[in-house]
Every structure is written in structure tokens, then in C-alpha cells.
Coordinates of C-alpha atoms in Angstrom, one line a residue:
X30 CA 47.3 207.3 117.7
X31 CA 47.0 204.3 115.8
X32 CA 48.5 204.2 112.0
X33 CA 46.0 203.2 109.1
X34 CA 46.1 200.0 107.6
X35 CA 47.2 201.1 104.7
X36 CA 50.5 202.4 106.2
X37 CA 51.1 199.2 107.9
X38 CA 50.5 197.1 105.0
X39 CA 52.7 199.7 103.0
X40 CA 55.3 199.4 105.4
X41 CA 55.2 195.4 105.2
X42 CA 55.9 196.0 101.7
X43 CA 58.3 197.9 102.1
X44 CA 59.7 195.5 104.1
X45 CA 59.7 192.8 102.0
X46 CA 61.0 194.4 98.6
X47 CA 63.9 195.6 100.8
X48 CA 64.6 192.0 101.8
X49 CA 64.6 190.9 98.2
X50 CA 67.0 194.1 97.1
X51 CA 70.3 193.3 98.3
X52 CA 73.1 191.5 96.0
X53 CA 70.9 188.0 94.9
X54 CA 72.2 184.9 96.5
X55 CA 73.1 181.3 95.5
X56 CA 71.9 178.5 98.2
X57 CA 71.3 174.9 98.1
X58 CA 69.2 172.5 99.4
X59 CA 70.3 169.5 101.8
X60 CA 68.3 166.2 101.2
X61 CA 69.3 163.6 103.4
X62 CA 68.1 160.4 101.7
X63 CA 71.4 159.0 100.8
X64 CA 74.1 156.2 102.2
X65 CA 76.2 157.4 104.5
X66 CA 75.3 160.6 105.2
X67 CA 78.5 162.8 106.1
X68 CA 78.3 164.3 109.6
X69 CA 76.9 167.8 110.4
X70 CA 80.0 169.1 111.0
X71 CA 81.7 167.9 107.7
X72 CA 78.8 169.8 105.7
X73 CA 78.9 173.2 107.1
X74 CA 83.1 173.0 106.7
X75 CA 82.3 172.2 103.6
X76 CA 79.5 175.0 103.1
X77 CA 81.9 177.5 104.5
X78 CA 84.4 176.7 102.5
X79 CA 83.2 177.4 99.4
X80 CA 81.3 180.5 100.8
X81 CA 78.0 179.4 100.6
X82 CA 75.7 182.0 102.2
X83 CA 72.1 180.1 102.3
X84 CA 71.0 176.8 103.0
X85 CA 67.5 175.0 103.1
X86 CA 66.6 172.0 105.4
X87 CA 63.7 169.6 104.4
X88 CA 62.8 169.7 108.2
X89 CA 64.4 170.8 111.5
X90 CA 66.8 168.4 112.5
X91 CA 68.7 169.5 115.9
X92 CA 72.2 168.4 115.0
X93 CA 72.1 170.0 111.3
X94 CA 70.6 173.0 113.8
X95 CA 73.3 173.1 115.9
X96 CA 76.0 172.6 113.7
X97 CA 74.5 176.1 112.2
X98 CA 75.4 177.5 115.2
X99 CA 77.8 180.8 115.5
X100 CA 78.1 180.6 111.5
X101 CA 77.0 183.5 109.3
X102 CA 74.8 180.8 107.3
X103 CA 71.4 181.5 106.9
X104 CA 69.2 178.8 107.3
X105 CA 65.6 178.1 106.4
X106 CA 64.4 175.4 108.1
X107 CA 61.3 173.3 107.1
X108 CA 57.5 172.3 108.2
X109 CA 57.4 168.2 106.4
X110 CA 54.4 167.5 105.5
X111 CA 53.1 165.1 107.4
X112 CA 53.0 167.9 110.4
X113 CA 51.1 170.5 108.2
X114 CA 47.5 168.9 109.5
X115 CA 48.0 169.0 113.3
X116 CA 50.0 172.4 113.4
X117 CA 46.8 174.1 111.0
X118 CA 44.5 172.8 113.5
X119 CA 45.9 173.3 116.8
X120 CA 48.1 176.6 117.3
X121 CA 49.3 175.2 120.1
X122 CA 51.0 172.7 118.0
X123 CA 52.4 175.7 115.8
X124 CA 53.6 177.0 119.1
X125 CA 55.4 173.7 120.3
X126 CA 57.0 173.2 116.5
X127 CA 58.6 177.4 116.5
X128 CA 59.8 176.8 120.3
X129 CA 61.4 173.5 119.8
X130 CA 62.8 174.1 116.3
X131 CA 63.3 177.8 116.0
X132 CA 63.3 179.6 119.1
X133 CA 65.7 177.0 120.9
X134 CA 68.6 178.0 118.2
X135 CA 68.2 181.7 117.9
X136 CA 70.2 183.8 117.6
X137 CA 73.4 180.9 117.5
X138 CA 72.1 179.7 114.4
X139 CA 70.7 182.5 111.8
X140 CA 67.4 180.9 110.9
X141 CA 65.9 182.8 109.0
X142 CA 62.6 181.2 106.8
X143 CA 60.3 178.5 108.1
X144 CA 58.9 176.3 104.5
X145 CA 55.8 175.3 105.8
X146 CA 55.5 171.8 103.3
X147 CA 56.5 171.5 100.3
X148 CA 54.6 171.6 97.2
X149 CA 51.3 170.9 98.9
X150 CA 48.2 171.5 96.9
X151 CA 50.0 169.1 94.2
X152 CA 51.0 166.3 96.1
X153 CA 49.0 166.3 99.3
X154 CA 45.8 168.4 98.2
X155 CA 43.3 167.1 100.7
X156 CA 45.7 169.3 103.1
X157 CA 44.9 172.5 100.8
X158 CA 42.3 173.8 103.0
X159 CA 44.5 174.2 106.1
X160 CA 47.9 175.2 104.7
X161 CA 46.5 179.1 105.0
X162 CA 45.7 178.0 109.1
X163 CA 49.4 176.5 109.4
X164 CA 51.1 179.7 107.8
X165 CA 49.0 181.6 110.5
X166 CA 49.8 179.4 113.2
X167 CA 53.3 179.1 112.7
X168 CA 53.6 183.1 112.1
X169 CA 51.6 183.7 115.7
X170 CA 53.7 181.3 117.7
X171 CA 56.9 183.8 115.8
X172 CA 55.3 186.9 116.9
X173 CA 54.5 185.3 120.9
X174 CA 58.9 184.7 120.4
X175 CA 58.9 188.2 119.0
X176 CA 60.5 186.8 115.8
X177 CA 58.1 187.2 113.5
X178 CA 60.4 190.2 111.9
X179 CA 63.3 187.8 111.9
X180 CA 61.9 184.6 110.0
X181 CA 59.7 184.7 106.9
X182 CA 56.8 182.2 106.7
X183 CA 55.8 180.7 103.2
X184 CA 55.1 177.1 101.4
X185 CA 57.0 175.9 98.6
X186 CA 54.5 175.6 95.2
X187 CA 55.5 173.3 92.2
X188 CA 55.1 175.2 88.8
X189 CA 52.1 172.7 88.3
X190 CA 49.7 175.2 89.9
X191 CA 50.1 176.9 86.8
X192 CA 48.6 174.5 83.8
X193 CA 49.9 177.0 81.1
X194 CA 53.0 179.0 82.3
X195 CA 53.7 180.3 78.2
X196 CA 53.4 182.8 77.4
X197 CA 54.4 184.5 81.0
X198 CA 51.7 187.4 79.9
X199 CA 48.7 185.0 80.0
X200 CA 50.0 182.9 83.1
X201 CA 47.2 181.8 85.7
X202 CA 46.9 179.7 89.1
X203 CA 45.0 176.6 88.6
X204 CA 41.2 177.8 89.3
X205 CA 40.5 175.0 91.4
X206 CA 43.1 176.2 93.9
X207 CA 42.3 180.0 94.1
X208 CA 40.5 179.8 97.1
X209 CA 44.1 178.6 99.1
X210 CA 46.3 180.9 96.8
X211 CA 44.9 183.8 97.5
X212 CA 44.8 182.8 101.3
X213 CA 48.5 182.4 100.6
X214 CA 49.1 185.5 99.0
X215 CA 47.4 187.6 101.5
X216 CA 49.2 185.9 104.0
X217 CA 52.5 186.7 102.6
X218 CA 51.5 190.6 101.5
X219 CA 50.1 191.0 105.0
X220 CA 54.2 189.3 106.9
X221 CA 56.1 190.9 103.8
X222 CA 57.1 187.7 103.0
X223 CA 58.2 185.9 99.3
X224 CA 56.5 183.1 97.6
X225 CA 58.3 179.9 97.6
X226 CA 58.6 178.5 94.3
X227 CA 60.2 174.8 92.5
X228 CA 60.8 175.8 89.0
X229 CA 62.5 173.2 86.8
X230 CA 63.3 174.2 83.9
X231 CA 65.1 170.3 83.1
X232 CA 60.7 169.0 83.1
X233 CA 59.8 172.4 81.4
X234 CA 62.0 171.1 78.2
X235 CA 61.5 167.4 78.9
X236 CA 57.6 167.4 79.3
X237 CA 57.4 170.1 76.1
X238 CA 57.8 167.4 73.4
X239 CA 60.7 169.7 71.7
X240 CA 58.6 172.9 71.6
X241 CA 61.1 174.6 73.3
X242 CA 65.0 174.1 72.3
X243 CA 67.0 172.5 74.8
X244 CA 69.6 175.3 74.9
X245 CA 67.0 177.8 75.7
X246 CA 66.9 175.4 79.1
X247 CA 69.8 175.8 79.7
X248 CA 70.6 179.3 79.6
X249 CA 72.3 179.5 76.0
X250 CA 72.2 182.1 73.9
X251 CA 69.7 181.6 70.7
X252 CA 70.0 182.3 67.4
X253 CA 67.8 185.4 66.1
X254 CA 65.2 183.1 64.8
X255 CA 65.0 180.8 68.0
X256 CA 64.3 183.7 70.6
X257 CA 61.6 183.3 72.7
X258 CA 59.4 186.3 72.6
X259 CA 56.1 186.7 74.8
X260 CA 53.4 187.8 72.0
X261 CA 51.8 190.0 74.3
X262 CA 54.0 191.9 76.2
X263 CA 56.8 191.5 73.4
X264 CA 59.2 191.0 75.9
X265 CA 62.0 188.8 75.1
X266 CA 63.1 185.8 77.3
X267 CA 66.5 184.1 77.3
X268 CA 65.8 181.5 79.5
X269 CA 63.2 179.0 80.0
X270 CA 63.8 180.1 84.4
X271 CA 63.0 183.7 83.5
X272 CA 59.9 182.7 81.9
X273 CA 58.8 180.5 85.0
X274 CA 59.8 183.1 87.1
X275 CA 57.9 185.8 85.1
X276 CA 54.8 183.3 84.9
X277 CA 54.2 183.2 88.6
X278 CA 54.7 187.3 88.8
X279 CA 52.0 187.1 86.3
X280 CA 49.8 184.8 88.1
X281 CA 49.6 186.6 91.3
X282 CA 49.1 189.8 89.7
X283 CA 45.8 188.0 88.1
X284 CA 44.5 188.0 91.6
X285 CA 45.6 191.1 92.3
X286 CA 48.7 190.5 93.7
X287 CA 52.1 193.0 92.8
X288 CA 55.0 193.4 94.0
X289 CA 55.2 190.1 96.2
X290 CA 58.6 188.7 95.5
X291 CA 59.5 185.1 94.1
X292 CA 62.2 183.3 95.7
X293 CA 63.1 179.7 93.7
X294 CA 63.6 177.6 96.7
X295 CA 64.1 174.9 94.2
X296 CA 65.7 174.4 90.5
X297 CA 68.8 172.4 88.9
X298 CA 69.7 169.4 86.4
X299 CA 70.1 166.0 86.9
X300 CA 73.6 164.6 85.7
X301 CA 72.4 161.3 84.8
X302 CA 69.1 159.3 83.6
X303 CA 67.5 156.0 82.6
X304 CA 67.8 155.1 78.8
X305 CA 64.3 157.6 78.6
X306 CA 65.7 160.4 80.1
X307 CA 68.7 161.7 77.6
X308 CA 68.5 165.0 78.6
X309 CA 69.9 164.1 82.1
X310 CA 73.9 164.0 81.6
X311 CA 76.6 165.6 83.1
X312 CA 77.2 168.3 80.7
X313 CA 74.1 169.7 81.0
X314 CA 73.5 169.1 84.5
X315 CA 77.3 171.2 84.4
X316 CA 75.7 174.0 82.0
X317 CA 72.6 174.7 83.8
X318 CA 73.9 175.1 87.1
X319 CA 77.1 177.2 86.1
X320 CA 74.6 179.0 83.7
X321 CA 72.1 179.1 86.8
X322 CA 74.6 180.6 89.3
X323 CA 75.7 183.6 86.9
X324 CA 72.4 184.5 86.2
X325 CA 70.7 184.9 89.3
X326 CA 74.5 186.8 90.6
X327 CA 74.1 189.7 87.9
X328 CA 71.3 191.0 90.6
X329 CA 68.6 191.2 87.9
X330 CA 64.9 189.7 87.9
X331 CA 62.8 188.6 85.0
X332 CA 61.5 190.8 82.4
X333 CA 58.8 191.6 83.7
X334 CA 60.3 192.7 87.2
X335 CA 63.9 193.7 86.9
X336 CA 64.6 194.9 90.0
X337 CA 63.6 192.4 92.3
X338 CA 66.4 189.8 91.9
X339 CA 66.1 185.9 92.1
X340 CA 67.5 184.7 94.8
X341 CA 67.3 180.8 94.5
X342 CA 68.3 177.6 96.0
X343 CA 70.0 174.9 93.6
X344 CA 69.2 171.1 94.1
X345 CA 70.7 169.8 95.7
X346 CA 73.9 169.4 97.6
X347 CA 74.1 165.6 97.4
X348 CA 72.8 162.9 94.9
X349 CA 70.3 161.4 97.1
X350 CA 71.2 157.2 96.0
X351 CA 68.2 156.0 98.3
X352 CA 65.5 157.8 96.5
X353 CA 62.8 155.5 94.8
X354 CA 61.7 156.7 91.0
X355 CA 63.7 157.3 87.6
X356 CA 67.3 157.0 87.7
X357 CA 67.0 160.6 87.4
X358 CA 65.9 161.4 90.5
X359 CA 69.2 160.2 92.5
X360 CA 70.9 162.4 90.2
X361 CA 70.1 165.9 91.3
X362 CA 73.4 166.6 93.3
X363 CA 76.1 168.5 93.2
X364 CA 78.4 165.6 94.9
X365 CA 78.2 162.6 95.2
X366 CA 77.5 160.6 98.0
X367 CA 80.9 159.7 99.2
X368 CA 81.7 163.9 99.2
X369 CA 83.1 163.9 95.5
X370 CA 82.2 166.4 93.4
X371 CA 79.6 165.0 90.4
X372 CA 81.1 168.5 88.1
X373 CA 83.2 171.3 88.7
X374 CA 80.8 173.7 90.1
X375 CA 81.9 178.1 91.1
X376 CA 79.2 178.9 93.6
X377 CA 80.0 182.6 93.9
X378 CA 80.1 182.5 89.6
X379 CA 83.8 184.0 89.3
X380 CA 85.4 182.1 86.9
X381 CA 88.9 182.6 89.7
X382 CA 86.8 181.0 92.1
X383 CA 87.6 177.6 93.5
X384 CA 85.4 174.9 92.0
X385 CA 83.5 172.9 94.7
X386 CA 84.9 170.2 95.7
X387 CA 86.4 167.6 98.6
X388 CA 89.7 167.6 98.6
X389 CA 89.4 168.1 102.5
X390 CA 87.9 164.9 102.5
X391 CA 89.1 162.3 104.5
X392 CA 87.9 158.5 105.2
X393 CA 88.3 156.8 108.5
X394 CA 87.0 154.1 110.7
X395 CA 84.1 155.1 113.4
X396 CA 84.7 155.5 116.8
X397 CA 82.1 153.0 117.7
X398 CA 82.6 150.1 115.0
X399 CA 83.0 146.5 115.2
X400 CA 86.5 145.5 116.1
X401 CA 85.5 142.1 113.8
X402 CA 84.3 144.2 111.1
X403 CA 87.0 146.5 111.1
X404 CA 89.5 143.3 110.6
X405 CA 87.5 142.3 107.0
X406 CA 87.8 146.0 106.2
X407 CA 91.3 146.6 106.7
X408 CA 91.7 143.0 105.0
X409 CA 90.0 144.1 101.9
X410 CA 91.4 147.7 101.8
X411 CA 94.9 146.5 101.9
X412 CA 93.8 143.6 99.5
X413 CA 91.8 143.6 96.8
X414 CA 91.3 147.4 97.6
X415 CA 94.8 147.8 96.4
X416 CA 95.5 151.0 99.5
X417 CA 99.3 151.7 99.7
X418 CA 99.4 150.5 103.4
X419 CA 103.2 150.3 103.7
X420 CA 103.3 153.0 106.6
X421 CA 101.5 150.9 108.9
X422 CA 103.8 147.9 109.0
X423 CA 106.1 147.7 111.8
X424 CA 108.8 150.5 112.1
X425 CA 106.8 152.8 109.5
X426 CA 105.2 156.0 110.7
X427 CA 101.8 155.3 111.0
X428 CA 102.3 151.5 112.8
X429 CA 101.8 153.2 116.2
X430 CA 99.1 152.6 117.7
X431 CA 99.3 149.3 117.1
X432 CA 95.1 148.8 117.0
X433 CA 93.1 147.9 114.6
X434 CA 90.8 151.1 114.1
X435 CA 94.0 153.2 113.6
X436 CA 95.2 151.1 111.1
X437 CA 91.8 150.7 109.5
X438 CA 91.6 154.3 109.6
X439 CA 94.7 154.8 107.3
X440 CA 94.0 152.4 104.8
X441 CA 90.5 153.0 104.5
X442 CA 91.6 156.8 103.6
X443 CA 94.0 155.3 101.4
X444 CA 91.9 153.8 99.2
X445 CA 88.8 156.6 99.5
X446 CA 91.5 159.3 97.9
X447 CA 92.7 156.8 95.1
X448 CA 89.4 155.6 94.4
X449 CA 86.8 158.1 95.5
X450 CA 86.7 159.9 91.5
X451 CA 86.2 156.7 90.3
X452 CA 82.8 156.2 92.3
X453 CA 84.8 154.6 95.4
X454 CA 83.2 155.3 98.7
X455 CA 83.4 155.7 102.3
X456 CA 81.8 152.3 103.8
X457 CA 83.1 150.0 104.5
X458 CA 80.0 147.6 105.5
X459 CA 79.1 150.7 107.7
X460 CA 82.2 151.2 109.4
X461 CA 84.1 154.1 108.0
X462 CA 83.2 157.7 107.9
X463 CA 84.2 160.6 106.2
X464 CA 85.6 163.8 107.8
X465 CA 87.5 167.2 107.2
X466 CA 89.2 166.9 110.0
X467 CA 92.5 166.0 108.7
X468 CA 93.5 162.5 110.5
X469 CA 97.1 162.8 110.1
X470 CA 99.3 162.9 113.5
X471 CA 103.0 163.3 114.6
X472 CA 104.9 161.9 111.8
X473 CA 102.3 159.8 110.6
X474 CA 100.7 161.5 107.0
X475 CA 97.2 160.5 105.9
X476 CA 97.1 160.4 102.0
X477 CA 95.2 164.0 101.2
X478 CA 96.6 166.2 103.8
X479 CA 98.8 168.3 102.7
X480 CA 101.5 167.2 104.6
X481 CA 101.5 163.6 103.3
X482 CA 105.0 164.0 101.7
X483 CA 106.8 161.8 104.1
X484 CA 104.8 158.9 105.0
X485 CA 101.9 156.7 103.4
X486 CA 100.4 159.8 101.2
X487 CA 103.2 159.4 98.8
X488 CA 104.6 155.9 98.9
X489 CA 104.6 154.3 95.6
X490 CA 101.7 151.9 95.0
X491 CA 103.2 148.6 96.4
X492 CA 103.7 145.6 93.4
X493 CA 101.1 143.2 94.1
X494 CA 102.9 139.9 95.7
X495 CA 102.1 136.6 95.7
X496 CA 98.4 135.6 97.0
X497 CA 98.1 135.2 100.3
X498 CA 95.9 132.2 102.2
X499 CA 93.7 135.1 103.2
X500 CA 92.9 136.1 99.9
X501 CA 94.3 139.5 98.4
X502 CA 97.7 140.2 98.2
X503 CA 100.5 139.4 101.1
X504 CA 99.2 143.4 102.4
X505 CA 96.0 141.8 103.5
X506 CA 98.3 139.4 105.8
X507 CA 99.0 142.4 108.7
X508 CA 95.4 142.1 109.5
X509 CA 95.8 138.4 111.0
X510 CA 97.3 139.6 113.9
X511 CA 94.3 141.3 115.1
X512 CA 91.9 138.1 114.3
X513 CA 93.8 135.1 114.9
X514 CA 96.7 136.7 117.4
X515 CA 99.2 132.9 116.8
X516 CA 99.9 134.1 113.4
X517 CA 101.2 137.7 113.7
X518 CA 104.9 136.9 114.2
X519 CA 104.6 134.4 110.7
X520 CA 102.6 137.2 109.0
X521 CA 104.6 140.2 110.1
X522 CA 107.7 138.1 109.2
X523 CA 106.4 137.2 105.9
X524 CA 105.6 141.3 105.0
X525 CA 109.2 142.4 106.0
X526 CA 110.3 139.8 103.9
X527 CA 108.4 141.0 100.8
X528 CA 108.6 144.8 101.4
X529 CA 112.4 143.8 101.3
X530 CA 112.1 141.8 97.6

């Protein structure tokens, strides 16, 4: 006997409201478009570390995937752009993309959601009219892997789809897309999945020419007089994210939509701008996000739907330094490139929790760099770098092995832990990468491990000696033994002396 339609689409409804009723989560987003990316490894460590349930990929990379792998993390994985065209058209593409990028992980890594684009009808629209085909495509090839119950399908919209988002009440989709939201909408109400949305409240304030008050951004409380009330509905609104929220609730329920919950797969503060963008500071970038992260953890939605809770992605994990644009937009992250932390940030919102940070975070030289290279790094580390590299000279814990990426290693680390809060990085012209892994060995003690109370860690900073022929001070003259191999007695001589003064 077959079941009505109306059961099954019941029971998808089910399905999806259920998905959306556990205890809310925090995730965050990983960009990639920033100098020296840490490994794959080093992220999830540091993911798992501070507890971090949900992540979201911009696009499927296979090491990020299999880094994932045999971790509780759930990870929604993303559809770029650029392949949105030839999966809409050919489902045999769709088919290719979920085998090679999905099926191939589960169930070692939890994927979970496939983003298929990201905020298309605003900055790719001639792609519009196929983005319903891709959803279809990709959700087909998940039901041929029998996965289709596992991973949720859905494309990330910008809040720009909505011209007028206030009052919530009186919220609308942008008529000239309604054709490819509703194709949307049905498709998620038909797979019980969420709709993907990038609400920001840090545009909603700076775009509003001071029609809203900045601390209604960022989640402070307002005076009597100052709370935002929706004139029709009368409900009141705390936050400028509740009302986004609430706005696209709204504006799928004018097309006869209910009940479809909204998942924020993007929102945060930037922590610094050009001379234009005041608004973008640390503080508030610090504000918003702690604000952010205790709101969507008391397990409420908005006003209008209070019990379907928010669960919603923060951007990002890194500032992305590469990225083109307002200063602004390198500013998004919760670190810093070189693994620093930009603010003290609780991601589970306890006030006992440990604030995210990197103080697992070590610096040392790659496997595979330039001996030659290495030699001007160590020079400059131990030189005008200022590292403590004491314990590598002869007779000192960390001298053995006697080769240069060893030694590079240590004083590389040396002067990433003195310097990194200062906006010091891990570089070193490309040769030096950071790591959790703790480098330290034997007796020898990298400075940051938690054993580095005997050796280098703890040595006091050396008095800077008399300037060397190399440049620097006489530190930087250990390295001529690995360049110019006739001077190493003079220049080991010469630093026994001086260590000795």
C-alpha cells in the first residue's frame, strides 16, 4: 500500500524540525585565502580542542576531508560556484561531484550538508535558473549512495534577496527572484532540509545610515525608548540577528512556506577597517561574537519562531590577509594568520570555558625547505629576530643534531612564541610552518611546551653583543658554519667566548 503524499511530506517535516530541535550549535567557517595556511591536521587539533562541534568548507578539499576523518566533527562541505552550471545540467556530473567528494569519506568523516554555491542569485544571477536543477541533481546522486537521509542539500542566500528586511512582519523575497525561491523552498520542504542563510548584522548597522543604534547590532541591551519593536506584530526584538532571522521566516511564509527552518551559515564582525569603516574594531568584533555565541546557546529562535533554535556558523576561523576589497574584509577572523588569537573568544559561551587560542602552537622549519634558505632564516632569527638561541650552541641541549633544519627549527619557534601577539609570524620566506605537535625531544625544550623549563624555553633573553660581519648580533655567527663551513671553528670560538662575557 502506498502512503499519501501528504504523509510523506509530513514526515519530511517532521524530519526536518527534529533536526533543527536539539541543543543549538556554534560552528565556523574555514576560508582558505590566507598566507601560510596551517596544515589540516593543526586545524582540526585545534577544532577539537576547543570543542568545536560544526565546521563549513567553501569546497571539498580531500586533505581538509580526510583530516575530518574518525572525529565527531560534523562537516558541511561545499558546491563553488563555478561548478553550479555543469552539475545543473548534467546529473551525471552531480553524480561524479557526491561520489568523489562525499561518498568516498563517509562514514570516516561525518559530512553532513552539501552548500550548493554561495549566495547565488546575488552575485552570479545568470546561474539563477539552474540552481533549483543542481539541488536536484546533487540530492539524486545522494539518494543512488543512499545518503540522501544523512546529508542535507541547500544554497547559501545573502540577506540581499530581501530589499526591505524591517519590519520582520512585512519581510518579502525580491519579486524578480520568486520563480528560483520557490523552486528552492519546495526543494527543501520536499528533503526536510534548512535554508542556508548569510545574515550580517555588522552591513545591517553600517549600510542603515544610523537608523538603527549600533548596540542594538551588537546584541546590547536598549534603553526603554530605544527597543525595537515590529509595528505589526508588536513583537519586540533585541537584536538586529533576530530580526534578520525573523525576516526570512517571514519571507517564506509570503509564499507559503512554514515551518522550514533557517540555519545562518554565515554572520560575525570584522575586528578592524579602513579609515571609512569605524565600526570594524576589535571590541566590537569581541562583543558581537561573544554576544553571538550566548545567544544562539540559550536554544531559542526568533520571535516569531521560538522553538526552532538558530544554529549558525561564525566567520570565520582565520583572517583571510589575501582577500582583495576593504581592509575590512581580511578582518573577519577569529585568529590570525600565524594561529594567534585576534580576541579572547568562549565557543561553548561558559564564561569557565577556555578562551580560544594557540598556545599549542609551535613554529618550525619544513621538511622539504631550502637548506640555503634555511641558513638566512636561522641568521635572521637569531639576529635581528632577537630568538634566545643559546640552547643550540655547542654542549647545550638542543645542539644535537648538528643540521641546519633542526636548529632553524628551534629558533624559528623561538621567536614565533615571543613575537607571534605582536603580529610576528610563521614564515620565514616560506620555510617554516606551524604545528601542534610539540617539537621538543629528549632533553632538548622548545619554548611553549610545557616542559621548556630546562632548556631554551626559559633561558633569559641573551644581551645583544657586539655586531657581527654578518649583520645582527654575534648569535647570527652559529649560522656560518652551515654556509661557508672554513669559518665554523672562528665562529663557534667567538660565541663561547661571548656567552662566557
Amino acid at each position: 500500500m502506498l502512503l499519501p503524499r501528504w504523509f510523506a511530506e509530513a514526515f519530511l517535516l517532521l524530519l526536518s524540525i527534529l533536526a533543527c530541535s536539539n541543543a543549538a550549535f556554534i560552528g565556523v567557517n574555514i576560508g582558505t585565502d590566507l598566507t601560510n595556511m596551517p596544515s589540516p591536521s593543526d586545524i582540526v587539533t585545534l577544532l577539537k580542542s576547543q570543542q568545536i562541534t560544526h565546521v563549513r568548507l567553501y569546497d571539498a578539499n580531500s586533505h581538509m576531508l580526510k583530516a575530518f576523518a574518525n572525529t565527531s566533527i560534523e562537516v558541511m562541505v561545499g558546491v563553488t560556484n563555478d561548478e553550479i552550471l555543469r552539475i545543473g545540467r548534467f546529473p551525471s556530473a552531480a553524480a561524479a561531484w557526491v561520489n568523489k567528494n562525499v561518498a568516498a569519506y563517509i562514514p570516516s568523516t561525518n559530512i553532513t550538508a552539501i552548500a550548493v554555491g554561495s549566495e547565488v542569485l546575488t552575485t552570479i544571477p545568470h546561474v539563477a535558473p539552474i540552481l533549483a536543477s543542481a539541488l536536484n541533481n546533487i540530492h539524486k546522486a545522494l539518494v543512488a549512495s543512499n545518503l540522501n537521509f544523512k546529508v542535507k542539500v541547500s544554497s547559501p542566500m545573502s540577506m540581499d534577496i530581501m530589499p526591505k528586511p524591517f519590519p520582520p512582519s512585512t519581510s518579502t523575497f525580491s519579486p524578480s527572484w520568486n520563480t528560483t525561491v520557490y523552486q528552492l523552498l519546495q526543494f527543501l520542504k520536499n528533503t526536510g532540509s534548512f535554508f542556508m542563510l548569510n545574515a550580517y548584522p555588522y552591513y545591517g548597522y553600517t549600510t542603515a545610515n544610523g537608523i538603527f543604534p549600533l548596540d542594538y547590532a551588537l546584541f546590547k541591551q536598549l534603553s526603554p525608548v530605544k527597543q525595537i519593536v515590529d509595528p505589526n506584530t508588536l513583537l519586540h526584538y533585541n537584536s538586529m540577528f533576530d530580526a534578520m532571522v525573523d525576516a526570512a521566516y517571514y519571507s517564506m511564509e509570503a509564499l507559503n512556506f512554514s515551518k522550514i527552518p533557517v540555519v545562518v551559515t554565515e554572520t560575525g564582525w570584522p575586528s578592524s577597517g579602513g579609515s571609512d569603516e569605524a565600526a570594524a574594531t576589535v571590541a566590537n568584533a569581541e562583543t558581537f561574537n561573544t554576544n553571538l555565541i550566548k545567544r544562539v546557546l540559550n536554544n531559542s529562535g526568533p520571535p516569531s519562531q521560538p522553538d526552532i533554535p538558530i544554529n549558525t556558523y561564525i566567520y570565520e576561523l582565520y583572517n583571510e590577509d589575501k582577500r582583495s576589497g576593504p581592509v575590512s574584509e581580511r578582518n573577519w577572523g577569529i585568529l590570525f594568520p600565524n594561529g594567534t588569537s585576534v580576541y579572547p573568544l568562549s565557543l561553548s559561551g561558559g564564561s569557565n570555558s577556555a578562551a580560544l587560542n594557540d598556545s599549542s602552537m609551535f613554529c618550525v622549519a619544513k621538511a622539504d625547505a631550502d637548506d640555503d634558505k634555511l641558513v638566512d632564516g636561522l641568521n635572521w632569527a637569531c639576529g635581528q629576530g632577537r630568538a634566545n638561541c643559546a640552547a643550540i650552541q655547542p654542549g647545550q641541549p638542543c645542539y644535537l643534531p648538528n643540521d641546519v633544519k633542526s636548529h632553524a627549527s628551534f629558533a624559528y619557534n623561538d621567536y614565533y612564541q615571543k613575537m607571534k601577539s605582536a603580529g610576528g609570524t610563521c614564515d620565514f620566506d616560506g620555510t617554516a610552518i606551524t604545528t601542534t605537535r610539540d617539537p621538543s625531544y629528549r632533553t632538548c625544550a622548545y619554548t611553549g611546551s610545557l616542559n621548556a623549563n630546562s632548556t631554551g624555553g626559559n633561558f633569559p633573553p641573551n644581551a645583544l653583543g657586539p655586531v657581527s660581519p654578518l649583520g645582527g648580533n654575534a648569535n647570527a655567527l652559529i649560522i656560518s658554519s652551515y654556509h661557508l663551513p672554513f669559518l665554523a671553528p672562528l665562529a663557534l670560538t667567538l660565541v663561547q667566548l661571548l656567552l662566557q662575557l
